């Protein structure tokens, strides 16, 4: 979709297991389902979406560096690394792009070590607790941000 | 709009000043503008929206109690009371309705006393940092929650 | 009941919902039931009881001020405000009357932010975890205190 | 008093000195006086009361174990051990009986190391600051609990 | 006194009891006496003074909002709310007026929970421990600030 | 079993209740069962085992002192005293024997006050969460330590 | 060894250096020696053992994901990552297999930052301080757990 | 000015640089200017003022000791030593004179290590954030205190 | 030694091992040697000394209660219980006798959990780090205190 | 440069972006420029320098292991991993080589989570805040250390 | 007194005021009285005593340095500097002489900031709460230490 | 050396003892040796160096004030005062000169109270753990800073 702004959607550790385990708790939605819904919405929003997942902190840092050249915004669910990774914080700061942080669950209702996110220190917006739908809201938000030039 | 689910949108202290002060920082969007955007979106989503603001903690508690009879969901930006009000937490718990928490700014990038929200302990979802647009995303989210029966 | 000592029984936020929600947890006893039991017991103890509830912190302060003229003792369940209200602590200190603090639930078995009560700093006695019966015990206790002149 | 429910009233360290020291502060009421008042009230309430005191933490644990066979409820003033004894907490948990915690003084108005009680983590109710009268209120409360089957 | 700058002097919870209780501790000076002394001094300083008291946090917020239109400076003794009210902090920040914080007692010599004041985060100056005279010094200070254009 | 090294197996408060309460949680294994399994294994390992339980901290200290003369190693489950007893730590340090600490449950998954063990400061090894089997593993471990002269 | 349950034995950072450095402290036992002892014991216990080591946190997460398909239990010495990796905790939780945590040294006798292990939050049992022998005890324990169906 | 009460005005480290550095921040007022304004006001208030500055903590202690003989009150801006000097606290306590603490800036708006002042533990009043004018208010306050014999 | 004031010298857990273990560290002085030196010095000071040791906290409390009748002062080395026993603190407070606390080692140079002593909250004097000689200094001090009537 | 001691210069996450972003803040010096300056200086100092960068924590651990065979000293700027990586600390400890830690910026002037470095626990020297020049000073320092055999 | 060991007795800030203020609290004993008692005792103990006082931290450091040449032991009451001076700790460590710390009052019964002493980290013994007599006990202790060559 | 930039090298408490004590630990290098090496290097770098030492905090403040007129940069090893002196921090901030902080030892490997340095808050660079050589590196660094005009 040439000419459209590109959004990099990054997923951190264990998110590849979504929908494959404990469906009675997490639902049947897989990461692939979320990706599909995002692509569909992206098309409506005239965005290009690049969707990735890794369990490696360093890989997330590498991808964020890449985004400096190839993307116009970042939607990131850094999973467990959100709570400990200063490296990801520094990479996002260096990227200088609009960032929306997403979490499937409401991290503020879970163990206290999940209440702090280094990503939140650099993200423009934070959306959590809304499952896969949160990614769609994040795309909607970043689309508006890019449109408004803010 | 009879038959539509009703969402109570509650706003806490100082939010009545939105857009009236420091527009270079907070923008020119007033609370009335946000209300208008919400009403318009509500119509698309087949929701009834009731929009209120108060500077009094006890008033927020009273309104949440009322919602037990008259509403199907709550979107709340409790402002400064988010960080200290156990009374609002207890009222929301008693209400037993889906709750989405909204903040205009990204509270996790501000002073550390704004990083803790009692509302987050009971909200299903939290959206912050996206300005008035966050209210619209919250309505979208609560509409989906009501539809899915979750 | 002229000539009898007057006890002001104050109830804070959300206590108006007692018995109306989650009866399987909190039981079917309403605040009105508790008031009735208190009035009956008061009559046995030769006390006059004035029973009130509000969701507003400032209202509680106002009522405590009033008590300086019109009451001989205070039984107070300040609910969520117990854990945060220095204003109520100061008002009770200024009132200079015997104070018994009551909580429906055992607050020391709940979240840690409920373990601290400013009211406890000024109350002569604390009774918690005994449901509505705790109010009756509190009246019994304050009756004895008034009789002993302690 | 065969057939009556039996309540074990346990007293921890230094409570044997009640009334024997600093009567201008603690009053002239001795532990024997309290026991007597409890026995009298027990008779009214159709309870059997077994009253004991020890300065040894291990002895309190032993007695609580005993209560599993011989008692229907426990009223305990564990004194200084309240603030440090996980062993007593575990014993009370294992006993599986209704427990009411009593303190002569309002521990929340004293040094901060007295503000935390391990006993409160397992007790159904807590009564403090009401001197020897607190034991009587505790018996009244436990009688009602046993009657209600709660 | 048309043309004179207007100073709003706000008083928080329990300050209405000044002089009415424990005169051996707090002296016989009432809030009305302080108001009178302030009005007299205001006249010397060519200031208009508006003097108010409330026990309600939300009322203080409302009055501060009002001051944005009607006052040139604020002298505030928020009493117990000083130590917990982020709402008042936010209102004062939004007001954008010079603020002087006053406390009757030296709060730094009292309980540790009185050592932190949210008002101090936005006040230009803080005066405490000097009783009613502190209000007069605050007016003197704000007069100089307004004269210097600082 | 003359000539065999002797291992003192010490059990602290409430362990005498194992298997007698809440079997659906703790299983049906009693302390006597564990002792029997230990004696059987000890015979295979050519160890002499002395097995004891007490609810008294001082008794544990006395027994550890005894072990200086009569034992070659200590396996200890100090129960609740693990988390608070410096006296037991000092006694074990003075004993100068190999020590293996055992806990039935995984203490690191329970309340935070159970996460710290003074016994762990002096134990060579720690085994927890494996129920009665943990004692057998501890004997196996201490047998190897004694054989290796480490 | 078809038909035998499979245990994945995972080793984290720096464990590849065992026995190669400071043998006067850590002994001459290498990770290969431990693997060999484990394989030998596994054969006795009718277990299949898969033994791996990596210095990469993400690799440990990947391997744990794999184990969901290919293993019946996990023995893990996550080394330094034990103390900081929420990602490994989440992966182990998702795996839903019995987990035994092993540490060569007694981590509770070392620097305080080694006293907390995220792995302990999900492990059924923890064994530490017993060197390479700890792995053998862990295999013995997991064999019994698998046999008992617990 | 024989017969007038004498006030010792003490200034701590770095205050000698006032007005000499960063005038765009601190203004052009030097310590000499403040001294001059104080002397002028002292004359109106019928006070004798002795004005001193030192960078040495011990010197401040020596001067406070001297004041026991030669002064009737102390105004002190202990600068950086306010936050760490127990020696100055002890000296002021021993002096037994009325003390007013002054700070040029509002220390509660600066780094958190400046929020605690040992001087505040002994001062009757605290004035901060009002620049050199704060010294004049302090003199006014101490004059009234001396007049009232309080 | 009839007529002489009686000093109870109490020793807590593990002190019975003095001189029997690690003589290269603790020296060859046994508790019996210290007792002997104390008796000799007591004779010079015209004091009666009663010297006791126990490993049981409850026993120490019992002995302190006894001292209320039979002693004129207490010298106590509560060993490990110093750091955790509120029961001993309360007993000493109730005893109302002069108390000198002794420790063989300098507890402030050891692990941080040994830096806090509940005994110090009630002791008139504290002597530590001087080995058995500290007991003699304590007797000398208490003799002077008794002589001076302080 | 055969025969020269070899220094491994390791760079952690985000250091590959030096000079490429925000040159007005970080300057135009790239990591390649720093490498070049180091190689030039190394030649003067008769050192061999091996210069590497990675965003992966595990890779840094692998390289440090390698250094045990192939290097005589390590200069390390572990970037964000400095503040959280116990794995790198353990690897450096195992390496047993002289280590100099470098940071481009003065980490003690930044956010508090950057004030703690695990690398500092094992480094012989720490140099920070001096930009790329810090690497040159580190090489100078390690050269002297190697010469002095310290 | 040639040939006698020399003890430097150092006194810190505010100790020069002993006996001159609040005699009803601190008694009438002056520092000169204490010095005289020390000199008398020194003569009995065959010690030379050099007695000094200063309010300057740096002076105490200078004097301790001097002691390296001219003294055989140090008795020090560093007063308020005990609680904050790392410089004095370092000087005493460098001096390498036996040190006894003295405090007039029992610092552990006062404000919590007086509970920590840097001097205690290097002192062999600590004596507090025994007034001027504590200095004499300290001299007695240091005499024995010097005799024993310990 | 007229025309050369002047660097003030300041040394705090106890540094005068370098090389005179515990040479097996600190080496034989005295402060005079370091000064000599600095002077020699300064000559190469075309700097003028003024080298001073004092044990008095106030003296360091005085010298830093002086530097405002007479120096172009400051190298400072404030020794123990680094960890507690806000006065030195304020003086260095006021000086407005480039500052390099030096420590002989790696303070981050010592007691935790040495891990915080107020000097680091204002220093451009920090060098520690490199002994006397650290001073030379600091001079090299400051020379480059002065040359670059940064």
PDB file of C-alpha atoms in Angstrom, chain B residues 13-17 20-22 53-57 79-81 83-84 110-111 113-114, chain E residues 56-59 61-62 65 68 84-95 118 121:
ATOM      1  CA  UNK B  13     -11.963  17.685  39.478  1.00  0.00           C
ATOM      2  CA  UNK B  14     -10.537  20.417  37.259  1.00  0.00           C
ATOM      3  CA  UNK B  15     -11.693  18.790  34.031  1.00  0.00           C
ATOM      4  CA  UNK B  16     -14.199  21.651  33.638  1.00  0.00           C
ATOM      5  CA  UNK B  17     -11.185  23.853  32.879  1.00  0.00           C
ATOM      6  CA  UNK B  20      -9.885  27.275  28.956  1.00  0.00           C
ATOM      7  CA  UNK B  21      -6.355  27.439  30.252  1.00  0.00           C
ATOM      8  CA  UNK B  22      -2.947  27.054  28.743  1.00  0.00           C
ATOM      9  CA  UNK B  53     -18.438  16.698  35.686  1.00  0.00           C
ATOM     10  CA  UNK B  54     -17.907  17.620  39.334  1.00  0.00           C
ATOM     11  CA  UNK B  55     -15.103  18.763  41.592  1.00  0.00           C
ATOM     12  CA  UNK B  56     -16.589  16.870  44.582  1.00  0.00           C
ATOM     13  CA  UNK B  57     -15.459  13.323  45.435  1.00  0.00           C
ATOM     14  CA  UNK B  79      -8.813  13.197  37.588  1.00  0.00           C
ATOM     15  CA  UNK B  80      -6.872  13.829  40.764  1.00  0.00           C
ATOM     16  CA  UNK B  81      -9.223  11.629  42.791  1.00  0.00           C
ATOM     17  CA  UNK B  83      -4.855   8.615  42.864  1.00  0.00           C
ATOM     18  CA  UNK B  84      -6.364   8.808  46.334  1.00  0.00           C
ATOM     19  CA  UNK B 110       4.120  12.669  35.231  1.00  0.00           C
ATOM     20  CA  UNK B 111       4.934  12.946  38.962  1.00  0.00           C
ATOM     21  CA  UNK B 113       2.091  10.286  42.861  1.00  0.00           C
ATOM     22  CA  UNK B 114       0.058  10.133  39.654  1.00  0.00           C
TER      23      UNK B 114
ATOM     24  CA  UNK E  56     -15.353  20.469  51.731  1.00  0.00           C
ATOM     25  CA  UNK E  57     -12.418  19.730  49.412  1.00  0.00           C
ATOM     26  CA  UNK E  58     -14.575  20.152  46.304  1.00  0.00           C
ATOM     27  CA  UNK E  59     -15.702  23.579  47.516  1.00  0.00           C
ATOM     28  CA  UNK E  61     -11.540  23.546  44.211  1.00  0.00           C
ATOM     29  CA  UNK E  62     -14.637  25.423  43.050  1.00  0.00           C
ATOM     30  CA  UNK E  65     -11.585  28.063  39.833  1.00  0.00           C
ATOM     31  CA  UNK E  68      -9.248  32.728  37.954  1.00  0.00           C
ATOM     32  CA  UNK E  84      -3.595  14.771  50.562  1.00  0.00           C
ATOM     33  CA  UNK E  85      -5.357  16.862  47.913  1.00  0.00           C
ATOM     34  CA  UNK E  86      -3.953  16.587  44.425  1.00  0.00           C
ATOM     35  CA  UNK E  87      -7.187  18.178  43.226  1.00  0.00           C
ATOM     36  CA  UNK E  88      -6.350  21.408  45.053  1.00  0.00           C
ATOM     37  CA  UNK E  89      -2.797  21.290  43.693  1.00  0.00           C
ATOM     38  CA  UNK E  90      -4.160  20.958  40.163  1.00  0.00           C
ATOM     39  CA  UNK E  91      -6.690  23.746  40.684  1.00  0.00           C
ATOM     40  CA  UNK E  92      -4.022  26.116  42.007  1.00  0.00           C
ATOM     41  CA  UNK E  93      -1.747  25.247  39.099  1.00  0.00           C
ATOM     42  CA  UNK E  94      -4.556  25.978  36.664  1.00  0.00           C
ATOM     43  CA  UNK E  95      -5.379  29.253  38.400  1.00  0.00           C
ATOM     44  CA  UNK E 118       0.736  19.285  47.935  1.00  0.00           C
ATOM     45  CA  UNK E 121       4.416  22.248  45.249  1.00  0.00           C
TER      46      UNK E 121
END
